[in-house]
Short mmCIF file of N, CA, C and O in Angstrom, two decimals:
data_model
loop_
_atom_site.label_atom_id
_atom_site.label_comp_id
_atom_site.label_asym_id
_atom_site.label_seq_id
_atom_site.Cartn_x
_atom_site.Cartn_y
_atom_site.Cartn_z
N UNK G 233 9.74 5.33 -7.25
CA UNK G 233 9.01 6.28 -6.16
C UNK G 233 9.99 5.99 -5.05
O UNK G 233 10.78 5.25 -4.08
N UNK G 234 9.81 7.12 -4.04
CA UNK G 234 10.44 7.71 -3.21
C UNK G 234 9.33 6.98 -2.12
O UNK G 234 8.52 6.50 -1.90
N UNK G 235 10.19 6.81 -0.64
CA UNK G 235 9.38 6.55 0.45
C UNK G 235 8.69 7.42 0.67
O UNK G 235 7.24 7.01 1.60
N UNK G 236 8.74 8.53 0.43
CA UNK G 236 7.87 10.10 1.18
C UNK G 236 6.48 9.88 -0.45
O UNK G 236 5.12 9.73 0.43
N UNK G 237 6.91 9.51 -1.28
CA UNK G 237 6.07 9.42 -2.07
C UNK G 237 4.59 8.19 -1.79
O UNK G 237 3.32 7.79 -1.91
N UNK G 238 5.30 6.77 -1.77
CA UNK G 238 4.56 5.37 -0.80
C UNK G 238 3.80 5.71 -0.15
O UNK G 238 2.83 5.51 0.29
N UNK G 239 4.11 6.72 1.38
CA UNK G 239 3.61 6.90 2.58
C UNK G 239 2.48 7.51 1.77
O UNK G 239 1.68 7.73 2.60
N UNK G 240 2.48 8.39 1.24
CA UNK G 240 1.40 9.39 1.01
C UNK G 240 0.48 8.50 0.35
O UNK G 240 -0.80 8.79 0.61
N UNK G 241 0.33 8.14 -0.50
CA UNK G 241 -0.27 7.10 -1.24
C UNK G 241 -1.01 6.43 -0.02
O UNK G 241 -2.13 6.17 -0.30
N UNK G 242 -0.54 5.71 0.67
CA UNK G 242 -1.16 4.80 1.50
C UNK G 242 -1.96 5.89 2.42
O UNK G 242 -2.87 5.06 3.01
N UNK G 243 -1.25 6.62 2.44
CA UNK G 243 -2.31 7.52 3.46
C UNK G 243 -3.44 8.12 2.88
O UNK G 243 -4.86 8.09 3.48
N UNK G 244 -3.32 8.43 1.60
CA UNK G 244 -4.46 8.45 0.53
C UNK G 244 -5.71 7.34 0.51
O UNK G 244 -7.07 7.46 1.04
N UNK G 245 -4.59 6.10 0.58
CA UNK G 245 -5.61 5.09 0.68
C UNK G 245 -6.52 5.08 1.97
O UNK G 245 -7.71 4.35 1.66
N UNK G 246 -5.94 4.89 3.10
CA UNK G 246 -6.77 4.45 4.44
C UNK G 246 -7.36 5.82 5.07
O UNK G 246 -8.99 5.53 5.19
N UNK G 247 -7.30 7.14 4.08
CA UNK G 247 -8.17 8.03 4.38
C UNK G 247 -9.64 7.86 3.18
O UNK G 247 -10.39 9.20 3.47
N UNK G 248 -9.46 7.18 2.58
CA UNK G 248 -10.58 7.02 1.14
C UNK G 248 -10.38 7.85 0.23
O UNK G 248 -11.47 8.42 -0.48
N UNK G 249 -9.53 8.37 0.05
CA UNK G 249 -9.56 9.30 -0.86
C UNK G 249 -9.02 8.94 -2.14
O UNK G 249 -9.57 9.05 -3.61
N UNK G 250 -8.47 7.54 -2.46
CA UNK G 250 -8.50 6.69 -3.37
C UNK G 250 -9.05 5.41 -2.84
O UNK G 250 -8.88 5.10 -2.00
N UNK G 251 -9.23 4.44 -3.99
CA UNK G 251 -9.93 3.16 -3.82
C UNK G 251 -9.21 2.11 -3.89
O UNK G 251 -9.10 0.99 -3.77
N UNK G 252 -7.78 2.49 -4.14
CA UNK G 252 -6.78 1.69 -4.68
C UNK G 252 -5.29 1.87 -4.67
O UNK G 252 -5.37 3.80 -5.64
N UNK G 253 -4.22 1.16 -4.19
CA UNK G 253 -3.19 1.86 -4.79
C UNK G 253 -2.25 0.36 -5.03
O UNK G 253 -2.17 -0.36 -5.12
N UNK G 254 -1.80 0.80 -6.47
CA UNK G 254 -0.62 -0.45 -7.45
C UNK G 254 0.27 -0.01 -7.02
O UNK G 254 1.10 1.30 -7.31
N UNK G 255 1.10 -0.85 -6.51
CA UNK G 255 2.67 -1.18 -6.26
C UNK G 255 3.41 -1.84 -7.34
O UNK G 255 3.06 -3.19 -7.30
N UNK G 256 4.41 -1.05 -7.70
CA UNK G 256 5.27 -1.85 -8.82
C UNK G 256 6.17 -2.83 -7.93
O UNK G 256 6.63 -2.77 -6.93
N UNK G 257 6.48 -3.75 -8.10
CA UNK G 257 7.45 -4.19 -8.17
C UNK G 257 9.08 -3.84 -7.63
O UNK G 257 9.14 -4.51 -6.32
N UNK G 258 9.18 -3.20 -8.37
CA UNK G 258 10.52 -2.59 -8.12
C UNK G 258 10.29 -1.97 -6.77
O UNK G 258 11.49 -1.41 -6.16
N UNK G 259 9.27 -1.33 -6.11
CA UNK G 259 8.68 -0.30 -5.13
C UNK G 259 8.52 -1.20 -3.95
O UNK G 259 7.85 -0.68 -3.24
N UNK G 260 8.24 -2.50 -4.15
CA UNK G 260 7.33 -3.18 -3.15
C UNK G 260 8.38 -3.56 -2.02
O UNK G 260 7.54 -3.30 -0.80
N UNK G 261 9.43 -3.18 -1.38
CA UNK G 261 10.57 -3.66 -0.36
C UNK G 261 10.29 -2.23 0.32
O UNK G 261 10.19 -2.25 1.26
N UNK G 262 9.88 -0.95 -0.62
CA UNK G 262 10.23 -0.02 0.20
C UNK G 262 8.62 0.35 0.48
O UNK G 262 8.78 0.40 1.79
N UNK G 263 7.56 0.24 0.02
CA UNK G 263 5.99 -0.33 0.44
C UNK G 263 6.06 -0.57 1.62
O UNK G 263 5.11 -0.73 2.88
N UNK G 264 6.67 -2.65 1.30
CA UNK G 264 6.49 -3.54 2.43
C UNK G 264 6.73 -2.48 4.04
O UNK G 264 6.42 -3.05 4.95
N UNK G 265 8.10 -1.83 4.12
CA UNK G 265 8.51 -1.40 5.37
C UNK G 265 7.44 -0.55 6.07
O UNK G 265 6.88 -0.04 6.49
N UNK G 266 6.78 0.51 5.32
CA UNK G 266 5.47 1.51 5.13
C UNK G 266 4.21 0.44 6.23
O UNK G 266 3.67 0.47 6.71
N UNK G 267 3.94 -0.59 5.24
CA UNK G 267 2.49 -1.47 5.54
C UNK G 267 3.00 -1.80 6.58
O UNK G 267 1.93 -1.82 7.54
N UNK G 268 3.98 -2.95 6.92
CA UNK G 268 4.61 -3.69 8.58
C UNK G 268 4.48 -2.06 9.24
O UNK G 268 3.79 -3.06 11.12
N UNK G 269 4.64 -0.69 9.46
CA UNK G 269 4.85 -0.17 10.51
C UNK G 269 3.14 0.60 10.80
O UNK G 269 3.45 1.55 11.43
N UNK G 270 2.56 0.36 9.69
CA UNK G 270 1.31 1.14 9.94
C UNK G 270 0.32 0.51 10.88
O UNK G 270 0.14 -0.70 11.01
N UNK G 271 -0.46 1.27 11.58
CA UNK G 271 -1.49 1.02 12.66
C UNK G 271 -2.38 0.25 11.86
O UNK G 271 -2.98 -0.31 12.72
N UNK G 272 -2.99 0.73 11.17
CA UNK G 272 -4.20 -0.46 9.89
C UNK G 272 -3.75 -1.11 9.33
O UNK G 272 -4.44 -1.57 8.13
N UNK G 273 -2.70 -2.04 9.51
CA UNK G 273 -1.55 -2.71 8.46
C UNK G 273 -2.61 -3.81 7.86
O UNK G 273 -2.47 -4.27 6.89
N UNK G 274 -3.67 -4.40 9.29
CA UNK G 274 -4.48 -5.52 8.85
C UNK G 274 -5.56 -5.32 8.13
O UNK G 274 -6.34 -6.18 7.29
N UNK G 275 -6.32 -3.98 7.65
CA UNK G 275 -7.16 -3.48 6.98
C UNK G 275 -6.41 -2.82 5.57
O UNK G 275 -7.39 -2.83 4.45
N UNK G 276 -5.67 -3.07 5.19
CA UNK G 276 -4.80 -2.99 4.35
C UNK G 276 -4.75 -4.14 3.19
O UNK G 276 -3.38 -5.09 3.73
N UNK G 277 -5.49 -4.34 2.14
CA UNK G 277 -5.23 -6.05 1.55
C UNK G 277 -4.61 -5.74 0.79
O UNK G 277 -5.03 -4.75 -0.36
N UNK G 278 -3.62 -6.59 0.17
CA UNK G 278 -3.04 -6.82 -1.31
C UNK G 278 -3.58 -8.14 -2.00
O UNK G 278 -4.00 -9.13 -1.76
N UNK G 279 -3.71 -7.62 -3.29
CA UNK G 279 -3.92 -8.56 -4.15
C UNK G 279 -2.58 -8.83 -5.32
O UNK G 279 -2.47 -7.83 -5.88
N UNK G 280 -1.91 -10.06 -5.60
CA UNK G 280 -0.92 -10.07 -6.63
C UNK G 280 -1.62 -9.63 -7.83
O UNK G 280 -2.37 -10.41 -8.40
N UNK G 281 -1.09 -9.03 -8.94
CA UNK G 281 -1.30 -9.44 -10.07
C UNK G 281 -0.27 -9.56 -10.95
O UNK G 281 1.10 -10.28 -10.49
N UNK G 282 0.05 -9.58 -12.38
CA UNK G 282 0.94 -10.01 -12.72
C UNK G 282 2.17 -9.16 -13.14
O UNK G 282 1.74 -8.05 -12.75
N UNK G 283 3.15 -9.82 -13.30
CA UNK G 283 4.90 -9.44 -13.39
C UNK G 283 5.26 -8.61 -12.33
O UNK G 283 6.28 -7.91 -11.92
N UNK G 284 4.70 -9.17 -11.15
CA UNK G 284 4.64 -8.67 -9.14
C UNK G 284 4.28 -7.59 -8.59
O UNK G 284 4.78 -7.24 -7.94
N UNK G 285 3.50 -6.67 -9.61
CA UNK G 285 2.84 -6.15 -9.22
C UNK G 285 1.70 -6.36 -8.17
O UNK G 285 0.77 -7.23 -8.48
N UNK G 286 1.53 -5.44 -6.95
CA UNK G 286 0.37 -6.05 -6.05
C UNK G 286 -0.53 -4.26 -6.13
O UNK G 286 -0.30 -3.26 -5.87
N UNK G 287 -1.81 -5.23 -5.96
CA UNK G 287 -2.86 -3.59 -6.05
C UNK G 287 -3.30 -3.80 -4.68
O UNK G 287 -4.02 -5.18 -3.81
N UNK G 288 -3.10 -2.70 -3.55
CA UNK G 288 -3.99 -2.94 -2.21
C UNK G 288 -5.18 -1.90 -2.21
O UNK G 288 -5.45 -0.80 -2.41
N UNK G 289 -6.04 -2.52 -1.46
CA UNK G 289 -7.15 -1.92 -1.26
C UNK G 289 -7.18 -1.81 0.31
O UNK G 289 -7.25 -2.27 1.14
N UNK G 290 -8.24 -0.74 0.95
CA UNK G 290 -8.31 -0.67 2.03
C UNK G 290 -9.82 -1.25 2.38
O UNK G 290 -10.96 -0.68 2.10
N UNK G 291 -9.94 -1.70 3.55
CA UNK G 291 -10.96 -2.46 4.14
C UNK G 291 -11.43 -2.02 5.49
O UNK G 291 -11.03 -2.58 6.46
N UNK G 292 -12.21 -0.95 5.50
CA UNK G 292 -12.48 -0.71 6.59
C UNK G 292 -13.73 -1.75 7.43
O UNK G 292 -14.27 -2.38 7.02
N UNK G 293 -13.52 -1.96 9.39
CA UNK G 293 -13.88 -2.56 10.02
C UNK G 293 -15.86 -1.90 10.10
O UNK G 293 -15.77 -1.23 9.86
#
C-alpha cells in the first residue's frame, strides 16, 4: 500500500467510518510513521495477529 492509502485508512478509522484497519507486515513501517505522527496515536490500539499482521482499532475516550 502507499503512504496515502494508509493515511486515508487511518483517517477513516479515527473518524469512525470503519471499525478496524488491518495492516500487513510488509506495510508496517510505512504505517508506523503515520501512527507515530498522528495526534491521536494513543487512541489507535494495535493487536498482533498471525504472520506479522496487526489489526488496529480506535478507542475514543
